[in-house]
mmCIF file of C-alpha atoms in Angstrom:
data_model
loop_
_atom_site.group_PDB
_atom_site.id
_atom_site.type_symbol
_atom_site.label_atom_id
_atom_site.label_comp_id
_atom_site.label_asym_id
_atom_site.label_seq_id
_atom_site.Cartn_x
_atom_site.Cartn_y
_atom_site.Cartn_z
ATOM 1 C CA MET A 25 0.000 0.000 0.000
ATOM 2 C CA LYS A 26 1.243 3.483 -0.874
ATOM 3 C CA HIS A 27 0.114 6.860 0.460
ATOM 4 C CA ILE A 28 -0.188 10.318 -1.063
ATOM 5 C CA ILE A 29 -1.227 13.706 0.297
ATOM 6 C CA VAL A 30 -4.096 15.247 -1.664
ATOM 7 C CA ASN A 31 -5.671 18.522 -0.509
ATOM 8 C CA GLY A 32 -4.055 18.003 2.884
ATOM 9 C CA LEU A 33 -5.498 14.494 3.319
ATOM 10 C CA ARG A 34 -3.449 11.280 3.412
ATOM 11 C CA LEU A 35 -4.948 8.762 0.999
ATOM 12 C CA GLU A 36 -3.989 5.109 0.657
ATOM 13 C CA TYR A 37 -3.624 3.658 -2.834
ATOM 14 C CA ARG A 38 -2.155 0.857 -4.910
ATOM 15 C CA ASP A 39 -0.425 1.364 -8.226
ATOM 16 C CA TYR A 40 -0.306 -1.567 -10.653
ATOM 17 C CA PRO A 41 2.272 -0.881 -13.402
ATOM 18 C CA ALA A 42 1.505 -1.173 -17.102
ATOM 19 C CA ALA A 43 2.516 -4.394 -18.820
ATOM 20 C CA ALA A 44 2.837 -2.699 -22.222
ATOM 21 C CA GLU A 45 3.774 0.728 -23.543
ATOM 22 C CA GLY A 46 1.222 3.127 -24.920
ATOM 23 C CA ARG A 47 -1.657 1.875 -22.802
ATOM 24 C CA PRO A 48 -3.946 4.315 -20.956
ATOM 25 C CA THR A 49 -4.024 4.584 -17.171
ATOM 26 C CA LEU A 50 -7.096 3.157 -15.442
ATOM 27 C CA LEU A 51 -8.550 4.620 -12.240
ATOM 28 C CA LEU A 52 -10.780 2.342 -10.183
ATOM 29 C CA LEU A 53 -13.382 4.147 -8.028
ATOM 30 C CA HIS A 54 -14.953 2.164 -5.176
ATOM 31 C CA GLU A 55 -18.553 2.013 -3.949
ATOM 32 C CA GLY A 56 -20.182 3.712 -0.980
ATOM 33 C CA LEU A 57 -18.906 1.243 1.637
ATOM 34 C CA GLY A 58 -15.719 0.270 -0.197
ATOM 35 C CA CYS A 59 -11.979 0.899 -0.118
ATOM 36 C CA VAL A 60 -8.792 -0.433 -1.718
ATOM 37 C CA SER A 61 -8.767 -3.742 0.166
ATOM 38 C CA MET A 62 -12.428 -4.507 -0.497
ATOM 39 C CA TRP A 63 -11.731 -4.804 -4.246
ATOM 40 C CA ARG A 64 -9.721 -7.920 -3.282
ATOM 41 C CA HIS A 65 -7.996 -9.372 -6.379
ATOM 42 C CA PHE A 66 -10.105 -7.597 -8.991
ATOM 43 C CA PRO A 67 -7.647 -4.700 -9.609
ATOM 44 C CA GLU A 68 -4.711 -6.971 -10.367
ATOM 45 C CA LYS A 69 -6.877 -9.129 -12.628
ATOM 46 C CA LEU A 70 -8.088 -6.046 -14.485
ATOM 47 C CA ALA A 71 -4.558 -4.710 -14.851
ATOM 48 C CA ALA A 72 -3.446 -8.070 -16.243
ATOM 49 C CA ALA A 73 -6.438 -8.294 -18.610
ATOM 50 C CA THR A 74 -5.826 -4.826 -20.051
ATOM 51 C CA GLY A 75 -2.047 -4.415 -19.823
ATOM 52 C CA CYS A 76 -2.690 -0.955 -18.350
ATOM 53 C CA ARG A 77 -1.341 0.893 -15.379
ATOM 54 C CA LEU A 78 -4.122 0.840 -12.798
ATOM 55 C CA ILE A 79 -4.601 3.079 -9.766
ATOM 56 C CA VAL A 80 -7.032 2.147 -6.987
ATOM 57 C CA TRP A 81 -7.401 4.288 -3.867
ATOM 58 C CA SER A 82 -9.548 4.748 -0.787
ATOM 59 C CA ARG A 83 -11.386 8.057 -0.821
ATOM 60 C CA ALA A 84 -11.113 10.248 2.274
ATOM 61 C CA GLY A 85 -12.870 8.594 5.212
ATOM 62 C CA TYR A 86 -12.583 5.078 3.790
ATOM 63 C CA GLY A 87 -10.132 2.286 4.528
ATOM 64 C CA GLY A 88 -6.977 3.750 6.023
ATOM 65 C CA SER A 89 -7.288 7.160 4.356
ATOM 66 C CA SER A 90 -7.689 10.349 6.381
ATOM 67 C CA PRO A 91 -11.256 11.245 7.378
ATOM 68 C CA TRP A 92 -13.114 14.203 5.920
ATOM 69 C CA PRO A 93 -12.869 17.074 8.426
ATOM 70 C CA GLU A 94 -16.455 18.161 7.711
ATOM 71 C CA ALA A 95 -19.809 16.407 7.973
ATOM 72 C CA ARG A 96 -21.124 14.763 4.813
ATOM 73 C CA THR A 97 -23.653 16.661 2.697
ATOM 74 C CA PRO A 98 -25.941 15.523 -0.159
ATOM 75 C CA ARG A 99 -23.292 16.851 -2.560
ATOM 76 C CA TYR A 100 -20.547 14.545 -1.311
ATOM 77 C CA MET A 101 -20.205 12.815 -4.693
ATOM 78 C CA HIS A 102 -20.015 16.163 -6.477
ATOM 79 C CA ARG A 103 -17.209 17.167 -4.138
ATOM 80 C CA GLU A 104 -15.333 13.940 -4.814
ATOM 81 C CA ALA A 105 -15.703 14.389 -8.580
ATOM 82 C CA GLU A 106 -15.149 18.106 -8.968
ATOM 83 C CA GLU A 107 -12.484 18.643 -6.309
ATOM 84 C CA ALA A 108 -10.885 15.489 -4.899
ATOM 85 C CA LEU A 109 -10.539 13.443 -8.096
ATOM 86 C CA LEU A 110 -9.127 16.364 -10.050
ATOM 87 C CA ALA A 111 -6.566 16.962 -7.288
ATOM 88 C CA LEU A 112 -5.627 13.267 -7.207
ATOM 89 C CA LEU A 113 -4.963 13.233 -10.956
ATOM 90 C CA ASP A 114 -2.754 16.290 -10.571
ATOM 91 C CA ALA A 115 -0.846 14.778 -7.634
ATOM 92 C CA LEU A 116 -0.190 11.553 -9.567
ATOM 93 C CA HIS A 117 0.570 13.401 -12.840
ATOM 94 C CA ILE A 118 -2.067 11.441 -14.743
ATOM 95 C CA GLU A 119 -3.590 12.751 -17.969
ATOM 96 C CA ARG A 120 -6.501 11.348 -19.996
ATOM 97 C CA PRO A 121 -7.313 8.324 -17.791
ATOM 98 C CA ILE A 122 -10.099 5.812 -18.218
ATOM 99 C CA LEU A 123 -12.361 5.907 -15.163
ATOM 100 C CA ILE A 124 -13.958 2.681 -13.940
ATOM 101 C CA GLY A 125 -16.411 3.151 -11.094
ATOM 102 C CA HIS A 126 -18.734 0.960 -9.052
ATOM 103 C CA SER A 127 -21.962 2.313 -7.487
ATOM 104 C CA ASP A 128 -21.038 5.647 -5.810
ATOM 105 C CA GLY A 129 -17.746 5.419 -7.684
ATOM 106 C CA GLY A 130 -19.656 5.140 -10.950
ATOM 107 C CA SER A 131 -21.720 8.212 -10.125
ATOM 108 C CA ILE A 132 -18.543 10.137 -9.256
ATOM 109 C CA ALA A 133 -16.995 9.084 -12.580
ATOM 110 C CA LEU A 134 -20.056 10.325 -14.498
ATOM 111 C CA ILE A 135 -20.075 13.668 -12.675
ATOM 112 C CA PHE A 136 -16.371 14.092 -13.415
ATOM 113 C CA ALA A 137 -16.814 13.242 -17.094
ATOM 114 C CA GLY A 138 -19.613 15.794 -17.405
ATOM 115 C CA ALA A 139 -17.767 18.492 -15.459
ATOM 116 C CA PHE A 140 -14.441 17.967 -17.240
ATOM 117 C CA PRO A 141 -15.348 16.424 -20.628
ATOM 118 C CA GLU A 142 -11.857 16.978 -22.057
ATOM 119 C CA VAL A 143 -10.109 14.905 -19.357
ATOM 120 C CA PRO A 144 -11.289 11.260 -19.371
ATOM 121 C CA ARG A 145 -10.514 9.062 -22.341
ATOM 122 C CA GLY A 146 -13.404 6.787 -21.404
ATOM 123 C CA VAL A 147 -15.753 5.943 -18.536
ATOM 124 C CA ALA A 148 -16.992 2.495 -17.505
ATOM 125 C CA VAL A 149 -19.555 2.304 -14.723
ATOM 126 C CA MET A 150 -20.943 -0.672 -12.825
ATOM 127 C CA ALA A 151 -24.289 -0.239 -11.031
ATOM 128 C CA PRO A 152 -24.108 3.579 -11.019
ATOM 129 C CA HIS A 153 -26.802 5.915 -9.706
ATOM 130 C CA GLU A 154 -28.011 9.056 -11.499
ATOM 131 C CA PHE A 155 -31.141 9.581 -9.389
ATOM 132 C CA VAL A 156 -32.814 8.113 -6.313
ATOM 133 C CA GLU A 157 -35.287 5.264 -6.835
ATOM 134 C CA GLU A 158 -37.605 3.645 -4.310
ATOM 135 C CA GLU A 159 -35.724 0.395 -4.940
ATOM 136 C CA THR A 160 -32.522 2.141 -3.862
ATOM 137 C CA LEU A 161 -34.046 3.388 -0.612
ATOM 138 C CA ALA A 162 -35.541 -0.037 0.146
ATOM 139 C CA GLY A 163 -32.124 -1.646 -0.316
ATOM 140 C CA ILE A 164 -30.473 0.910 1.944
ATOM 141 C CA ARG A 165 -33.125 0.468 4.639
ATOM 142 C CA ALA A 166 -32.545 -3.288 4.456
ATOM 143 C CA ALA A 167 -28.801 -2.710 4.843
ATOM 144 C CA ARG A 168 -29.505 -0.647 7.977
ATOM 145 C CA ASP A 169 -31.399 -3.585 9.463
ATOM 146 C CA VAL A 170 -28.557 -5.965 8.597
ATOM 147 C CA TRP A 171 -26.100 -3.568 10.234
ATOM 148 C CA ALA A 172 -28.153 -3.502 13.428
ATOM 149 C CA THR A 173 -28.863 -7.233 13.705
ATOM 150 C CA THR A 174 -25.809 -9.089 12.358
ATOM 151 C CA ASP A 175 -22.018 -9.048 12.582
ATOM 152 C CA MET A 176 -21.790 -6.687 9.597
ATOM 153 C CA PRO A 177 -20.068 -3.975 11.729
ATOM 154 C CA HIS A 178 -17.346 -6.461 12.682
ATOM 155 C CA LYS A 179 -16.843 -7.719 9.113
ATOM 156 C CA LEU A 180 -16.787 -4.240 7.582
ATOM 157 C CA GLY A 181 -14.600 -3.025 10.425
ATOM 158 C CA ARG A 182 -11.739 -5.150 9.105
ATOM 159 C CA TYR A 183 -11.402 -2.706 6.226
ATOM 160 C CA HIS A 184 -12.094 0.763 7.657
ATOM 161 C CA ALA A 185 -10.434 2.785 10.401
ATOM 162 C CA ASP A 186 -13.792 4.334 11.377
ATOM 163 C CA VAL A 187 -16.397 1.816 10.270
ATOM 164 C CA GLN A 188 -19.275 3.439 12.156
ATOM 165 C CA ARG A 189 -18.786 6.726 10.318
ATOM 166 C CA VAL A 190 -18.384 4.962 6.968
ATOM 167 C CA PHE A 191 -21.717 3.208 7.377
ATOM 168 C CA SER A 192 -23.587 6.109 8.967
ATOM 169 C CA ASP A 193 -22.375 8.647 6.399
ATOM 170 C CA TRP A 194 -23.579 6.419 3.569
ATOM 171 C CA ASN A 195 -26.831 5.181 5.108
ATOM 172 C CA ASP A 196 -27.963 8.394 6.777
ATOM 173 C CA THR A 197 -27.196 10.559 3.746
ATOM 174 C CA TRP A 198 -29.088 8.388 1.275
ATOM 175 C CA LEU A 199 -32.094 8.080 3.583
ATOM 176 C CA SER A 200 -32.237 11.776 4.479
ATOM 177 C CA PRO A 201 -35.104 13.917 3.094
ATOM 178 C CA ALA A 202 -32.519 16.315 1.654
ATOM 179 C CA PHE A 203 -31.131 13.558 -0.568
ATOM 180 C CA ARG A 204 -34.466 12.488 -2.053
ATOM 181 C CA ASP A 205 -34.153 14.877 -4.998
ATOM 182 C CA TRP A 206 -30.481 14.111 -5.667
ATOM 183 C CA ASN A 207 -29.976 13.825 -9.432
ATOM 184 C CA ILE A 208 -26.911 14.046 -11.703
ATOM 185 C CA GLU A 209 -28.619 13.646 -15.064
ATOM 186 C CA ASP A 210 -27.716 17.191 -16.083
ATOM 187 C CA TYR A 211 -24.080 16.047 -16.305
ATOM 188 C CA LEU A 212 -24.812 13.257 -18.786
ATOM 189 C CA PRO A 213 -25.343 15.297 -22.003
ATOM 190 C CA LYS A 214 -21.994 17.022 -21.366
ATOM 191 C CA ILE A 215 -20.032 13.757 -21.516
ATOM 192 C CA ARG A 216 -17.938 13.457 -24.684
ATOM 193 C CA CYS A 217 -15.965 10.259 -24.120
ATOM 194 C CA PRO A 218 -17.065 6.651 -24.780
ATOM 195 C CA VAL A 219 -19.143 5.102 -21.995
ATOM 196 C CA LEU A 220 -19.757 1.494 -20.947
ATOM 197 C CA ALA A 221 -22.542 0.964 -18.392
ATOM 198 C CA VAL A 222 -22.945 -2.399 -16.640
ATOM 199 C CA GLN A 223 -25.747 -3.520 -14.364
ATOM 200 C CA GLY A 224 -27.040 -6.774 -12.939
ATOM 201 C CA GLU A 225 -30.617 -7.819 -13.569
ATOM 202 C CA ASP A 226 -30.927 -8.669 -9.857
ATOM 203 C CA ASP A 227 -29.474 -5.401 -8.541
ATOM 204 C CA GLU A 228 -30.930 -4.937 -5.071
ATOM 205 C CA TYR A 229 -30.355 -1.171 -5.119
ATOM 206 C CA ALA A 230 -31.641 -0.075 -8.529
ATOM 207 C CA THR A 231 -33.605 -0.807 -11.683
ATOM 208 C CA MET A 232 -32.279 -0.878 -15.235
ATOM 209 C CA ARG A 233 -33.514 2.696 -15.630
ATOM 210 C CA GLN A 234 -30.209 3.800 -14.128
ATOM 211 C CA ILE A 235 -28.063 2.661 -17.047
ATOM 212 C CA GLU A 236 -30.794 3.149 -19.635
ATOM 213 C CA ALA A 237 -30.892 6.835 -18.660
ATOM 214 C CA ILE A 238 -27.195 7.075 -19.470
ATOM 215 C CA ALA A 239 -27.699 5.556 -22.927
ATOM 216 C CA GLU A 240 -30.573 7.952 -23.632
ATOM 217 C CA GLN A 241 -28.457 11.000 -22.857
ATOM 218 C CA VAL A 242 -24.927 9.979 -23.902
ATOM 219 C CA PRO A 243 -24.888 8.934 -27.580
ATOM 220 C CA GLY A 244 -23.027 5.725 -28.295
ATOM 221 C CA THR A 245 -23.189 4.391 -24.746
ATOM 222 C CA GLU A 246 -22.683 0.627 -24.628
ATOM 223 C CA LEU A 247 -24.936 -1.231 -22.194
ATOM 224 C CA LEU A 248 -24.196 -4.593 -20.610
ATOM 225 C CA LYS A 249 -27.085 -6.161 -18.673
ATOM 226 C CA LEU A 250 -26.031 -9.251 -16.763
ATOM 227 C CA ALA A 251 -28.273 -12.114 -15.632
ATOM 228 C CA GLN A 252 -27.735 -13.743 -12.222
ATOM 229 C CA CYS A 253 -26.026 -10.587 -11.060
ATOM 230 C CA GLY A 254 -26.712 -8.194 -8.184
ATOM 231 C CA HIS A 255 -25.265 -4.819 -7.261
ATOM 232 C CA SER A 256 -21.622 -5.932 -7.607
ATOM 233 C CA PRO A 257 -21.109 -7.123 -11.208
ATOM 234 C CA HIS A 258 -17.343 -7.421 -10.751
ATOM 235 C CA LYS A 259 -17.986 -10.033 -8.025
ATOM 236 C CA ASP A 260 -21.097 -11.789 -9.306
ATOM 237 C CA GLN A 261 -20.017 -12.004 -12.957
ATOM 238 C CA GLU A 262 -16.278 -11.374 -12.741
ATOM 239 C CA ALA A 263 -15.264 -13.099 -16.000
ATOM 240 C CA ALA A 264 -17.909 -11.294 -18.056
ATOM 241 C CA VAL A 265 -17.015 -7.933 -16.536
ATOM 242 C CA LEU A 266 -13.273 -8.399 -17.052
ATOM 243 C CA ALA A 267 -13.847 -9.344 -20.692
ATOM 244 C CA ALA A 268 -16.155 -6.372 -21.283
ATOM 245 C CA LEU A 269 -13.762 -3.928 -19.637
ATOM 246 C CA ALA A 270 -10.747 -5.275 -21.549
ATOM 247 C CA ALA A 271 -12.624 -4.923 -24.847
ATOM 248 C CA PHE A 272 -13.790 -1.416 -23.906
ATOM 249 C CA VAL A 273 -10.253 -0.305 -23.011
ATOM 250 C CA ASP A 274 -8.973 -1.646 -26.336
ATOM 251 C CA ARG A 275 -11.651 0.218 -28.269
ATOM 252 C CA VAL A 276 -11.095 3.460 -26.378
ATOM 253 C CA SER A 277 -7.317 3.296 -26.721
ATOM 254 C CA GLY A 278 -7.508 2.298 -30.386
ATOM 255 C CA SER A 279 -5.590 -0.926 -29.990
ATOM 256 C CA CYS A 280 -6.214 -4.654 -29.992
ATOM 257 C CA ARG A 281 -3.851 -7.081 -28.308
#
């Protein structure tokens, strides 16, 4: 594990080197309860499948990274996209990356691509959110019950320095009245890079409207709908996701290996 100071915060990250010259850099953005370690072996498999340099990091407050000094607001994903991610790219001297995000990480990638359309070479999202659905809120309420009645705090606590804040920030924000009208669809028409959107047919936090909305507003978006797959396509259908991402990276970078 490496560490870097970004906007005064110490962030943990891993850097998988490129296996071939001329390949783009991939940035892997984790979900709302995730961090570097919770990706397990997926980053190294993705780096091997694409031949690309791959960066995966824990956002502030997650894993072993420094906590946010302020309380979370409904615009926390906007802040990550428009401030933190831009600063991270500058600190690591990365230009024109391909962003690959899961859940919250996918939403952050879409906001970034709409806010800074000249920067990303491509964006691939897995189970992203662009707006709040009743299915999303039901899934988050169910997660709150699991948190209160099982050993979920202990299991998740293996990965985060402050697991209670990680869970509460995520759960309380999404279930707050102020978050009910959260929507990032106005960023979608501004996206200029190729987009791949992946979602499981059994996603417990969303309907297919989430990725269909992307395709309706970003011309040329490629959709991948996976059977027997929940909210974590990279876990439930790892081989299919790795193949789709490798093909997408090749198309975006203009090369076939």
